[in-house]
Short mmCIF file of C-alpha atoms in Angstrom, two decimals:
data_model
loop_
_atom_site.label_atom_id
_atom_site.label_comp_id
_atom_site.label_asym_id
_atom_site.label_seq_id
_atom_site.Cartn_x
_atom_site.Cartn_y
_atom_site.Cartn_z
CA UNK L 391 0.07 0.05 -0.12
CA UNK L 392 1.55 3.36 -0.87
CA UNK L 393 2.03 5.96 1.76
CA UNK L 394 1.38 9.58 1.35
CA UNK L 395 2.26 12.49 3.32
CA UNK L 396 0.26 15.52 3.94
CA UNK L 397 0.87 19.11 4.69
CA UNK L 398 -2.19 20.35 6.63
CA UNK L 399 -3.26 23.98 7.80
CA UNK L 400 -6.14 24.24 9.94
CA UNK L 401 -8.00 27.11 12.00
CA UNK L 402 -8.29 25.14 15.52
CA UNK L 403 -11.25 27.35 16.66
CA UNK L 404 -14.14 24.90 15.93
CA UNK L 405 -12.17 21.55 16.72
CA UNK L 406 -11.62 19.43 19.68
CA UNK L 407 -7.88 19.22 18.63
CA UNK L 408 -6.22 16.97 16.34
CA UNK L 409 -6.93 13.80 17.72
CA UNK L 410 -10.55 11.58 16.63
CA UNK L 411 -12.49 11.56 19.94
CA UNK L 412 -14.77 8.48 20.73
CA UNK L 413 -17.60 10.96 21.73
CA UNK L 414 -18.32 12.37 18.26
CA UNK L 415 -16.61 15.82 18.76
CA UNK L 416 -15.30 17.12 15.50
CA UNK L 417 -11.41 16.52 15.38
CA UNK L 418 -8.99 17.49 12.21
CA UNK L 419 -8.07 13.85 12.33
CA UNK L 420 -11.75 12.76 12.05
CA UNK L 421 -12.43 15.31 8.92
CA UNK L 422 -9.16 14.28 7.11
CA UNK L 423 -9.94 10.54 7.60
CA UNK L 424 -13.52 11.37 6.53
CA UNK L 425 -12.25 13.04 3.53
CA UNK L 426 -9.97 10.02 2.55
CA UNK L 427 -12.98 7.67 3.20
CA UNK L 428 -14.75 9.29 0.39
CA UNK L 429 -11.71 8.24 -1.82
CA UNK L 430 -10.63 5.04 -0.61
CA UNK L 431 -12.74 2.03 0.60
CA UNK L 432 -10.04 0.69 3.05
CA UNK L 433 -10.88 3.85 5.59
CA UNK L 434 -7.19 4.99 6.05
CA UNK L 435 -6.22 6.13 9.39
CA UNK L 436 -4.10 9.39 9.46
CA UNK L 437 -1.34 9.88 11.89
CA UNK L 438 0.44 13.31 12.44
CA UNK L 439 3.48 14.75 13.79
CA UNK L 440 1.63 16.82 16.54
CA UNK L 441 -1.50 16.20 18.24
CA UNK L 442 -2.82 19.51 18.84
CA UNK L 443 -5.11 20.36 21.48
CA UNK L 444 -9.04 22.16 21.20
CA UNK L 445 -8.32 25.43 19.54
CA UNK L 446 -4.56 25.05 18.68
CA UNK L 447 -4.13 26.05 14.75
CA UNK L 448 -1.57 24.54 12.43
CA UNK L 449 -0.11 26.27 9.41
CA UNK L 450 2.57 23.39 9.14
CA UNK L 451 1.16 20.15 10.45
CA UNK L 452 2.42 17.15 8.76
CA UNK L 453 0.34 13.76 8.55
CA UNK L 454 0.41 10.40 6.70
CA UNK L 455 -1.87 7.53 5.74
CA UNK L 456 -1.64 4.31 3.55
CA UNK L 457 -4.00 4.27 0.73
CA UNK L 458 -5.08 1.25 -1.03
CA UNK L 459 -3.91 2.70 -4.74
CA UNK L 460 -1.47 4.94 -6.31
CA UNK L 461 -2.68 8.51 -6.80
CA UNK L 462 -1.25 11.59 -8.41
CA UNK L 463 -0.37 13.70 -5.49
CA UNK L 464 -1.79 16.80 -7.27
CA UNK L 465 -5.02 15.23 -7.89
CA UNK L 466 -5.26 13.68 -4.37
CA UNK L 467 -4.62 17.30 -2.82
CA UNK L 468 -7.59 18.71 -4.94
CA UNK L 469 -9.91 15.90 -4.22
CA UNK L 470 -9.11 15.91 -0.46
CA UNK L 471 -9.83 19.77 -0.27
CA UNK L 472 -12.88 19.06 -2.23
CA UNK L 473 -13.95 17.01 0.54
CA UNK L 474 -13.09 19.03 3.40
CA UNK L 475 -15.02 21.90 2.57
CA UNK L 476 -16.46 23.89 4.05
CA UNK L 477 -14.30 23.18 7.31
CA UNK L 478 -11.12 25.58 7.87
CA UNK L 479 -9.09 22.70 7.15
CA UNK L 480 -6.79 22.63 4.02
CA UNK L 481 -4.34 20.16 2.64
CA UNK L 482 -1.17 22.39 1.33
CA UNK L 483 0.65 19.75 -0.35
CA UNK L 484 0.58 15.69 -1.01
CA UNK L 485 3.65 13.66 -1.20
CA UNK L 486 4.39 10.05 -2.09
CA UNK L 487 6.80 8.92 0.78
CA UNK L 488 8.65 5.59 1.57
CA UNK L 489 6.91 2.98 3.77
CA UNK L 490 9.27 4.03 6.37
CA UNK L 491 8.46 7.42 6.76
CA UNK L 492 6.25 8.15 9.80
CA UNK L 493 4.74 11.57 10.45
CA UNK L 494 5.28 11.46 14.45
CA UNK L 495 8.23 8.94 14.66
CA UNK L 496 10.57 10.29 11.76
CA UNK L 497 10.14 13.85 12.83
CA UNK L 498 13.35 15.40 14.08
CA UNK L 499 11.96 18.88 14.96
CA UNK L 500 8.70 20.76 15.67
CA UNK L 501 8.22 24.29 15.36
CA UNK L 502 5.45 26.43 17.13
CA UNK L 503 4.48 29.74 17.19
CA UNK L 504 2.71 31.77 19.75
CA UNK L 505 1.09 35.21 19.07
CA UNK L 506 0.67 37.47 22.00
CA UNK L 507 -1.35 40.61 21.18
CA UNK L 508 -0.47 43.47 23.73
CA UNK L 509 -3.33 46.04 23.34
CA UNK L 510 -5.95 47.91 24.86
CA UNK L 511 -8.54 47.75 22.39
CA UNK L 512 -9.84 44.27 21.71
CA UNK L 513 -8.78 42.20 18.50
CA UNK L 514 -11.18 42.29 15.68
CA UNK L 515 -9.65 40.26 12.52
CA UNK L 516 -7.58 38.41 14.93
CA UNK L 517 -10.02 37.32 17.43
CA UNK L 518 -9.54 33.45 18.31
CA UNK L 519 -6.20 33.88 16.73
CA UNK L 520 -4.19 35.67 19.18
CA UNK L 521 -3.93 35.44 23.09
CA UNK L 522 -4.70 39.17 24.05
CA UNK L 523 -3.51 40.89 27.34
CA UNK L 524 -4.26 44.50 27.63
CA UNK L 525 -0.84 45.71 29.61
CA UNK L 526 2.67 46.00 28.18
CA UNK L 527 4.90 43.54 28.27
CA UNK L 528 8.67 43.63 28.69
CA UNK L 529 10.11 41.51 25.83
CA UNK L 530 13.57 42.02 26.98
CA UNK L 531 12.64 40.44 30.43
CA UNK L 532 10.99 37.45 28.60
CA UNK L 533 14.10 36.92 26.49
CA UNK L 534 16.11 36.81 29.85
CA UNK L 535 13.61 34.47 31.29
CA UNK L 536 13.36 32.32 28.27
CA UNK L 537 17.04 31.68 28.44
CA UNK L 538 16.92 29.86 31.51
CA UNK L 539 14.70 26.92 29.34
CA UNK L 540 16.97 26.66 26.51
CA UNK L 541 18.98 23.30 26.57
CA UNK L 542 18.39 19.64 27.86
CA UNK L 543 16.18 20.07 31.32
CA UNK L 544 13.63 18.23 32.79
CA UNK L 545 10.54 19.99 32.01
CA UNK L 546 8.33 18.57 34.95
CA UNK L 547 7.43 22.22 35.84
CA UNK L 548 6.19 22.83 32.33
CA UNK L 549 4.34 20.00 31.50
CA UNK L 550 0.46 18.73 32.05
CA UNK L 551 -0.40 16.49 34.61
CA UNK L 552 -1.91 14.19 32.18
CA UNK L 553 1.22 14.38 30.07
CA UNK L 554 1.82 10.60 28.63
CA UNK L 555 5.77 10.98 27.62
CA UNK L 556 7.82 8.43 29.25
CA UNK L 557 10.32 11.16 30.28
CA UNK L 558 10.13 14.77 31.13
CA UNK L 559 13.65 15.53 29.97
CA UNK L 560 13.59 17.21 26.68
CA UNK L 561 15.80 19.50 25.03
CA UNK L 562 14.39 23.11 23.87
CA UNK L 563 16.46 24.34 20.97
CA UNK L 564 15.28 27.73 20.57
CA UNK L 565 12.92 30.49 21.86
CA UNK L 566 12.73 33.68 19.94
CA UNK L 567 10.81 36.51 20.69
CA UNK L 568 9.95 39.29 17.93
CA UNK L 569 7.99 42.46 18.67
CA UNK L 570 5.65 43.41 15.40
CA UNK L 571 4.08 46.63 15.43
CA UNK L 572 0.11 46.52 15.28
CA UNK L 573 -2.24 49.39 15.15
CA UNK L 574 -2.01 50.97 18.66
CA UNK L 575 -0.27 47.89 20.12
CA UNK L 576 2.44 45.37 19.87
CA UNK L 577 2.29 41.57 18.86
CA UNK L 578 4.90 39.43 20.39
CA UNK L 579 5.59 36.36 18.33
CA UNK L 580 7.44 33.62 20.22
CA UNK L 581 8.71 31.17 18.17
CA UNK L 582 10.05 27.81 19.73
CA UNK L 583 11.89 24.78 18.15
CA UNK L 584 12.61 21.46 19.73
CA UNK L 585 12.72 17.72 18.65
CA UNK L 586 9.58 17.16 20.48
CA UNK L 587 7.38 18.96 23.27
CA UNK L 588 5.64 17.86 26.44
CA UNK L 589 1.78 18.27 26.55
CA UNK L 590 1.00 21.87 27.44
CA UNK L 591 4.77 22.66 27.56
CA UNK L 592 4.37 25.43 24.70
CA UNK L 593 1.34 26.99 26.62
CA UNK L 594 2.80 26.65 30.17
CA UNK L 595 6.00 28.46 29.05
CA UNK L 596 4.22 31.24 27.40
CA UNK L 597 2.13 31.54 30.32
CA UNK L 598 5.42 31.81 32.71
CA UNK L 599 6.90 34.28 30.29
CA UNK L 600 4.08 36.50 30.09
CA UNK L 601 4.18 36.97 33.86
CA UNK L 602 7.85 38.03 33.36
CA UNK L 603 7.09 40.53 30.86
CA UNK L 604 4.16 42.04 32.94
CA UNK L 605 7.06 42.28 35.73
CA UNK L 606 5.17 39.87 38.40
CA UNK L 607 8.00 37.13 37.92
CA UNK L 608 11.76 38.29 37.64
CA UNK L 609 13.72 36.35 34.63
CA UNK L 610 15.46 34.24 37.11
CA UNK L 611 12.31 33.02 38.48
CA UNK L 612 11.94 31.12 35.55
CA UNK L 613 15.34 29.34 36.36
CA UNK L 614 13.96 28.41 39.83
CA UNK L 615 10.49 27.13 38.80
CA UNK L 616 12.39 24.89 36.12
CA UNK L 617 14.91 23.75 39.04
CA UNK L 618 11.93 22.71 41.31
CA UNK L 619 10.65 20.11 38.76
CA UNK L 620 7.18 20.53 40.18
CA UNK L 621 4.20 21.46 38.17
CA UNK L 622 3.02 23.58 41.10
CA UNK L 623 5.90 25.88 40.32
CA UNK L 624 4.55 26.78 36.94
CA UNK L 625 2.95 30.16 36.07
CA UNK L 626 -0.55 30.03 34.69
CA UNK L 627 -0.89 27.99 31.47
CA UNK L 628 -2.23 30.26 28.72
CA UNK L 629 -5.08 29.87 26.50
CA UNK L 630 -4.85 27.72 23.34
CA UNK L 631 -6.11 30.23 20.74
CA UNK L 632 -2.55 32.01 20.13
CA UNK L 633 -0.91 28.63 19.60
CA UNK L 634 0.44 27.25 15.89
CA UNK L 635 2.19 24.30 14.95
CA UNK L 636 4.19 25.87 12.22
CA UNK L 637 6.38 23.15 10.66
CA UNK L 638 8.05 19.68 10.96
CA UNK L 639 11.36 18.84 9.98
CA UNK L 640 12.55 15.46 8.60
CA UNK L 641 15.40 13.71 7.57
CA UNK L 642 14.25 14.28 3.73
CA UNK L 643 11.67 17.03 3.31
CA UNK L 644 8.78 15.16 1.98
CA UNK L 645 6.84 18.03 0.09
CA UNK L 646 8.29 19.84 -3.09
CA UNK L 647 8.97 23.42 -2.42
CA UNK L 648 6.42 25.98 -3.07
CA UNK L 649 5.84 27.31 -6.73
CA UNK L 650 7.78 30.25 -7.45
CA UNK L 651 5.31 33.22 -7.08
CA UNK X 282 -19.87 70.69 22.20
CA UNK X 283 -16.17 68.99 22.09
CA UNK X 284 -15.66 67.10 19.16
CA UNK X 285 -13.75 63.89 19.30
CA UNK X 286 -11.83 61.90 16.66
CA UNK X 287 -11.75 57.91 16.95
CA UNK X 288 -9.42 55.50 15.32
CA UNK X 289 -11.42 52.62 14.35
CA UNK X 290 -10.59 48.82 13.40
CA UNK X 291 -13.12 46.16 11.97
CA UNK X 292 -13.89 43.23 10.39
CA UNK X 293 -15.99 44.35 7.77
CA UNK X 294 -17.41 40.61 7.16
CA UNK X 295 -20.82 40.81 8.95
CA UNK X 296 -21.72 44.43 7.89
CA UNK X 297 -23.66 46.22 5.25
CA UNK X 298 -20.56 48.55 4.85
CA UNK X 299 -19.54 51.94 6.98
CA UNK X 300 -22.66 53.82 6.22
CA UNK X 301 -26.05 53.58 8.43
CA UNK X 302 -28.78 52.39 6.05
CA UNK X 303 -32.65 53.21 6.50
CA UNK X 304 -33.37 49.17 5.96
CA UNK X 305 -31.96 48.16 9.41
CA UNK X 306 -28.94 46.31 8.02
CA UNK X 307 -25.99 46.46 10.42
CA UNK X 308 -23.51 48.96 9.75
CA UNK X 309 -20.29 50.00 11.37
CA UNK X 310 -21.69 53.69 11.67
CA UNK X 311 -24.94 52.21 13.30
CA UNK X 312 -22.83 50.37 15.84
CA UNK X 313 -20.66 53.21 16.75
CA UNK X 314 -23.72 55.76 17.00
CA UNK X 315 -25.41 53.03 19.32
CA UNK X 316 -22.56 52.78 21.33
CA UNK X 317 -22.43 56.72 21.82
CA UNK X 318 -26.01 56.59 22.35
CA UNK X 319 -25.26 54.75 25.35
CA UNK X 320 -23.24 57.46 26.89
CA UNK X 321 -24.67 60.73 25.56
CA UNK X 322 -28.27 61.50 25.23
CA UNK X 323 -27.76 63.63 22.27
CA UNK X 324 -27.47 60.79 20.15
CA UNK X 325 -24.29 61.90 18.23
CA UNK X 326 -23.84 61.21 14.63
CA UNK X 327 -20.61 59.77 13.43
CA UNK X 328 -18.72 60.95 10.09
CA UNK X 329 -15.82 58.89 8.70
CA UNK X 330 -12.92 59.31 6.54
CA UNK X 331 -14.00 56.47 4.02
CA UNK X 332 -17.21 55.00 3.64
CA UNK X 333 -16.15 51.37 3.10
CA UNK X 334 -18.45 49.19 1.07
CA UNK X 335 -19.92 45.67 2.39
CA UNK X 336 -17.43 43.42 3.20
CA UNK X 337 -14.50 45.91 3.35
CA UNK X 338 -12.17 45.81 6.39
CA UNK X 339 -10.27 48.76 8.25
CA UNK X 340 -7.33 48.86 10.14
CA UNK X 341 -7.07 52.43 10.38
CA UNK X 342 -10.36 54.19 9.75
CA UNK X 343 -11.02 57.76 11.27
CA UNK X 344 -14.34 59.00 12.28
CA UNK X 345 -15.55 62.00 14.62
CA UNK X 346 -18.54 63.14 16.51
CA UNK X 347 -19.46 66.02 18.81
CA UNK X 348 -20.50 65.11 22.34
CA UNK X 349 -22.46 66.93 24.89
CA UNK X 350 -19.74 66.96 27.62
CA UNK X 351 -16.19 66.59 28.12
CA UNK X 352 -14.62 63.07 28.45
CA UNK X 353 -11.31 61.69 28.92
CA UNK X 354 -10.27 60.10 25.75
CA UNK X 355 -8.94 57.32 27.71
CA UNK X 356 -12.06 56.52 29.68
CA UNK X 357 -14.12 57.09 26.35
CA UNK X 358 -12.12 54.63 24.12
CA UNK X 359 -12.75 51.82 27.22
CA UNK X 360 -16.67 52.69 27.17
CA UNK X 361 -17.20 52.54 23.54
CA UNK X 362 -15.37 49.21 23.40
CA UNK X 363 -17.47 48.09 26.15
CA UNK X 364 -20.61 48.59 24.37
CA UNK X 365 -19.25 47.41 21.06
CA UNK X 366 -18.75 44.26 22.11
CA UNK X 367 -19.05 41.41 21.12
CA UNK X 368 -19.22 43.01 17.43
CA UNK X 369 -15.79 43.00 15.55
CA UNK X 370 -15.51 46.59 15.88
CA UNK X 371 -12.79 48.37 18.08
CA UNK X 372 -11.75 51.66 18.79
CA UNK X 373 -8.19 52.04 18.85
CA UNK X 374 -7.71 55.36 20.05
CA UNK X 375 -9.87 58.42 20.98
CA UNK X 376 -8.40 62.26 20.77
CA UNK X 377 -10.19 65.66 21.51
CA UNK X 378 -9.83 67.57 18.11
CA UNK X 379 -10.67 71.17 17.03
CA UNK X 380 -14.17 72.02 15.94
CA UNK X 381 -12.45 72.60 12.56
CA UNK X 382 -11.51 69.03 12.16
CA UNK X 383 -13.53 66.70 9.76
CA UNK X 384 -12.92 63.08 9.64
CA UNK X 385 -13.64 63.33 6.04
CA UNK X 386 -13.11 66.67 4.70
CA UNK X 387 -9.73 67.56 6.67
CA UNK X 388 -8.37 64.09 5.12
CA UNK X 389 -5.32 64.94 3.12
CA UNK X 390 -4.48 61.21 2.01
CA UNK X 391 -6.34 57.60 2.16
CA UNK X 392 -4.32 54.65 2.48
CA UNK X 393 -5.77 51.03 1.38
CA UNK X 394 -4.16 47.64 1.25
CA UNK X 395 -5.34 44.72 -0.89
CA UNK X 396 -4.53 41.47 0.25
CA UNK X 397 -4.88 38.88 -2.81
CA UNK X 398 -3.95 34.99 -2.02
CA UNK X 399 -2.13 33.10 -4.78
CA UNK X 400 -2.54 29.35 -3.79
CA UNK X 401 -4.26 25.97 -4.82
CA UNK X 402 -5.28 24.89 -1.30
CA UNK X 403 -8.05 27.25 0.03
CA UNK X 404 -7.70 30.03 3.06
CA UNK X 405 -8.43 28.62 6.38
CA UNK X 406 -7.27 31.13 8.84
CA UNK X 407 -7.76 33.93 6.13
CA UNK X 408 -10.92 33.02 4.77
CA UNK X 409 -13.16 36.12 4.55
CA UNK X 410 -9.94 38.28 4.65
CA UNK X 411 -8.56 37.80 1.40
CA UNK X 412 -9.31 37.46 -2.30
CA UNK X 413 -8.02 34.09 -3.21
CA UNK X 414 -7.18 33.02 -6.91
CA UNK X 415 -5.69 29.72 -7.49
CA UNK X 416 -3.32 30.53 -10.27
CA UNK X 417 0.09 32.18 -10.26
CA UNK X 418 0.47 35.62 -10.88
CA UNK X 419 3.05 37.54 -12.54
CA UNK X 420 3.82 40.55 -9.86
CA UNK X 421 6.37 42.40 -12.51
CA UNK X 422 3.93 42.55 -14.65
CA UNK X 423 1.09 44.00 -12.48
CA UNK X 424 3.92 46.48 -11.43
CA UNK X 425 4.27 47.52 -14.96
CA UNK X 426 0.40 47.75 -15.60
CA UNK X 427 -0.14 49.84 -12.14
CA UNK X 428 2.67 52.33 -13.31
CA UNK X 429 0.08 53.64 -15.99
CA UNK X 430 -2.38 54.51 -13.34
CA UNK X 431 -0.08 56.66 -11.15
CA UNK X 432 -0.56 60.77 -11.47
CA UNK X 433 -3.41 62.75 -12.04
CA UNK X 434 -5.67 60.93 -14.56
CA UNK X 435 -9.55 60.75 -15.76
CA UNK X 436 -10.67 57.55 -13.59
CA UNK X 437 -13.85 57.07 -15.13
CA UNK X 438 -12.89 53.63 -16.45
CA UNK X 439 -12.10 52.63 -13.15
CA UNK X 440 -15.32 53.89 -10.82
CA UNK X 441 -18.66 52.52 -10.38
CA UNK X 442 -21.43 53.60 -12.32
CA UNK X 443 -23.10 54.97 -8.93
CA UNK X 444 -20.35 56.81 -7.96
CA UNK X 445 -21.36 60.14 -6.78
CA UNK X 446 -18.13 62.04 -6.68
CA UNK X 447 -18.29 65.42 -8.74
CA UNK X 448 -15.22 64.47 -10.82
CA UNK X 449 -13.60 61.29 -12.41
CA UNK X 450 -10.32 63.20 -12.14
CA UNK X 451 -7.82 62.10 -9.35
CA UNK X 452 -4.45 61.85 -8.10
CA UNK X 453 -3.48 58.26 -7.60
CA UNK X 454 0.07 59.04 -5.62
CA UNK X 455 1.25 55.13 -5.26
CA UNK X 456 0.47 51.49 -6.08
CA UNK X 457 3.23 49.45 -4.40
CA UNK X 458 2.92 45.73 -4.82
CA UNK X 459 4.72 43.24 -2.30
CA UNK X 460 5.19 39.52 -2.46
CA UNK X 461 4.95 37.58 0.66
CA UNK X 462 5.48 34.10 0.93
CA UNK X 463 2.83 31.90 2.89
CA UNK X 464 2.63 28.34 3.28
CA UNK X 465 2.65 26.82 -0.26
CA UNK X 466 1.70 30.15 -1.89
CA UNK X 467 2.22 33.61 -2.14
CA UNK X 468 0.38 36.79 -0.97
CA UNK X 469 0.25 39.86 -3.04
CA UNK X 470 -0.02 43.21 -0.91
CA UNK X 471 -1.24 45.92 -2.85
CA UNK X 472 -1.12 49.16 -1.21
CA UNK X 473 -2.72 52.31 -2.68
CA UNK X 474 -2.28 55.81 -1.58
CA UNK X 475 -4.38 59.05 -2.87
CA UNK X 476 -6.05 61.97 -1.35
CA UNK X 477 -9.18 60.42 -2.04
CA UNK X 478 -10.90 57.35 -4.19
CA UNK X 479 -13.69 57.11 -6.81
CA UNK X 480 -16.30 54.29 -5.83
CA UNK X 481 -15.10 50.91 -6.53
CA UNK X 482 -11.78 52.43 -7.85
CA UNK X 483 -9.54 50.15 -5.81
CA UNK X 484 -11.50 47.09 -6.38
CA UNK X 485 -11.84 48.15 -9.93
CA UNK X 486 -8.02 48.44 -10.23
CA UNK X 487 -7.10 45.26 -8.32
CA UNK X 488 -9.39 43.34 -10.36
CA UNK X 489 -7.85 44.63 -13.92
CA UNK X 490 -4.23 44.20 -12.45
CA UNK X 491 -5.11 40.57 -11.74
CA UNK X 492 -5.92 40.00 -15.25
CA UNK X 493 -2.69 41.47 -16.08
CA UNK X 494 -0.88 39.14 -13.47
CA UNK X 495 -2.65 36.20 -14.86
CA UNK X 496 -1.25 37.07 -18.38
CA UNK X 497 -4.90 37.77 -19.81
CA UNK X 498 -3.86 41.51 -20.29
CA UNK X 499 -0.66 42.85 -21.25
CA UNK X 500 0.49 45.87 -19.16
CA UNK X 501 -0.03 48.48 -21.46
CA UNK X 502 -3.57 47.19 -21.60
CA UNK X 503 -4.07 49.11 -18.44
CA UNK X 504 -2.92 52.33 -20.04
CA UNK X 505 -5.16 52.16 -22.85
CA UNK X 506 -8.25 51.18 -20.58
CA UNK X 507 -7.60 54.57 -18.64
CA UNK X 508 -7.30 56.35 -21.82
CA UNK X 509 -10.92 55.08 -23.02
CA UNK X 510 -12.72 56.92 -20.14
CA UNK X 511 -15.42 54.14 -20.28
CA UNK X 512 -16.44 51.71 -17.57
CA UNK X 513 -16.70 49.13 -20.17
CA UNK X 514 -12.81 49.30 -20.54
CA UNK X 515 -12.19 48.16 -16.87
CA UNK X 516 -11.14 44.61 -16.17
CA UNK X 517 -13.56 42.58 -13.62
CA UNK X 518 -14.14 44.56 -10.26
CA UNK X 519 -12.47 42.20 -7.49
CA UNK X 520 -14.60 40.98 -4.47
CA UNK X 521 -14.54 43.11 -1.29
CA UNK X 522 -13.04 40.81 1.51
CA UNK X 523 -9.21 41.50 0.58
CA UNK X 524 -9.58 45.33 0.95
CA UNK X 525 -8.38 47.16 3.96
CA UNK X 526 -8.56 51.00 4.90
CA UNK X 527 -5.23 51.26 6.61
CA UNK X 528 -4.91 54.76 7.44
CA UNK X 529 -5.86 58.47 6.92
CA UNK X 530 -3.50 61.47 7.00
CA UNK X 531 -4.52 64.51 8.37
CA UNK X 532 -2.82 68.02 8.70
CA UNK X 533 -2.08 67.43 12.27
CA UNK X 534 -2.12 63.48 13.30
CA UNK X 535 -4.95 63.54 15.79
CA UNK X 536 -3.96 60.54 17.73
CA UNK X 537 -1.04 60.11 20.28
CA UNK X 538 1.35 57.45 18.76
CA UNK X 539 0.86 53.86 20.17
CA UNK X 540 2.69 53.25 23.61
CA UNK X 541 5.96 51.85 23.06
CA UNK X 542 6.50 48.01 23.54
#
């Protein structure tokens, strides 16, 4: 059975998350499997690089499935997008991959972006797409706090109680914080990069860094929280709607580059 | 009566446009006047720099109204945003202005941006916020076509039949086309700048330039269409959902700069 990889973008707002649930809630995985079921009687199962939570978005999710017959990737993309309408889920690219490729287990690196809007007036166009706070944030202090988290650490403080990972020890390769001017405010873009993340790790880190930016925590408090290896030492977990899975890296990039403009 | 200026942002999707309509459709002007009516028994009337059409967005609309009493601008902003909820309309700033200030007649320049997404896969996060085409566009050809429109011209070809402006002669100061990479596609940002625009002028220009980008029109055809001074010579008028009023310039900038991040 040929294996196909899918580059997937979605607005997480209407969904219970990536993962199909037994209780009939609408999931991105469930929608993709329903679209594939219209094309393949074998009812293919889809696996993804990142099992995003309810409300979390993706611009670069990667998934794969085994189909019963060969497809032209371009035609398969068009057929899937046709059957996904009108849900805010789009297949950006399709590629035939080796049987050894696994969207989750072959991944070398995941990239997430968190969008944090600092503005007094409420968001209009970006409602549901950013986390908004109405106080200013000190991005320099947040960068100093984030520096404590880079490298190989026991991230027990920054993972959900329900996290199923075998070990809380992970290497966090980068946290980059960029300030972007928006009308009468600032958007902080927090880009994180790691081989893999623990459950709620990004939202626990961003929620803690927000406290540093607001001045409620000192940057060094982040290091002390990490060393505590205690979930209770974490700052508040921030809401999901600012979080985007932006990309996944593999030993061989499965998708052709976007067509030149 | 003190006069206040408002910097206003909105998602145009749910509205019949800026202007209050007699038939009870929901307009941005109507919502702002309803919010002001909660604060001021004199039922203030609001005038705006640009009377945007149905579906057109704003990130920098400017409006003004006369109120019966003095307000702290910061408190007035908060009260208006409170009463505007949950509509996707936000007052970004409020300023006390001279009685001579008029949001529409004092404006020296309007700026619009049109977002044109070139991608095969449908938009997810930006649905309703861009005009999408699934074919590639040649931005260089579009820039060459746009060059014919810069300067003082009779824009009869590029204005709606129902346009109420006294003269079709306008000066178009700039059309800048920027290509931005998006996942598996390109977004063209078309920024236009003029003292004032005719009804449907931006959408008529963008729809025509899209034909140039697609190769259906040569760049010089834009100059011939302009010289025809005939509405029938225009390309197709593009849809409104990619259009944003991004800013208005006045002899004196009414609003304080955004707080430093």
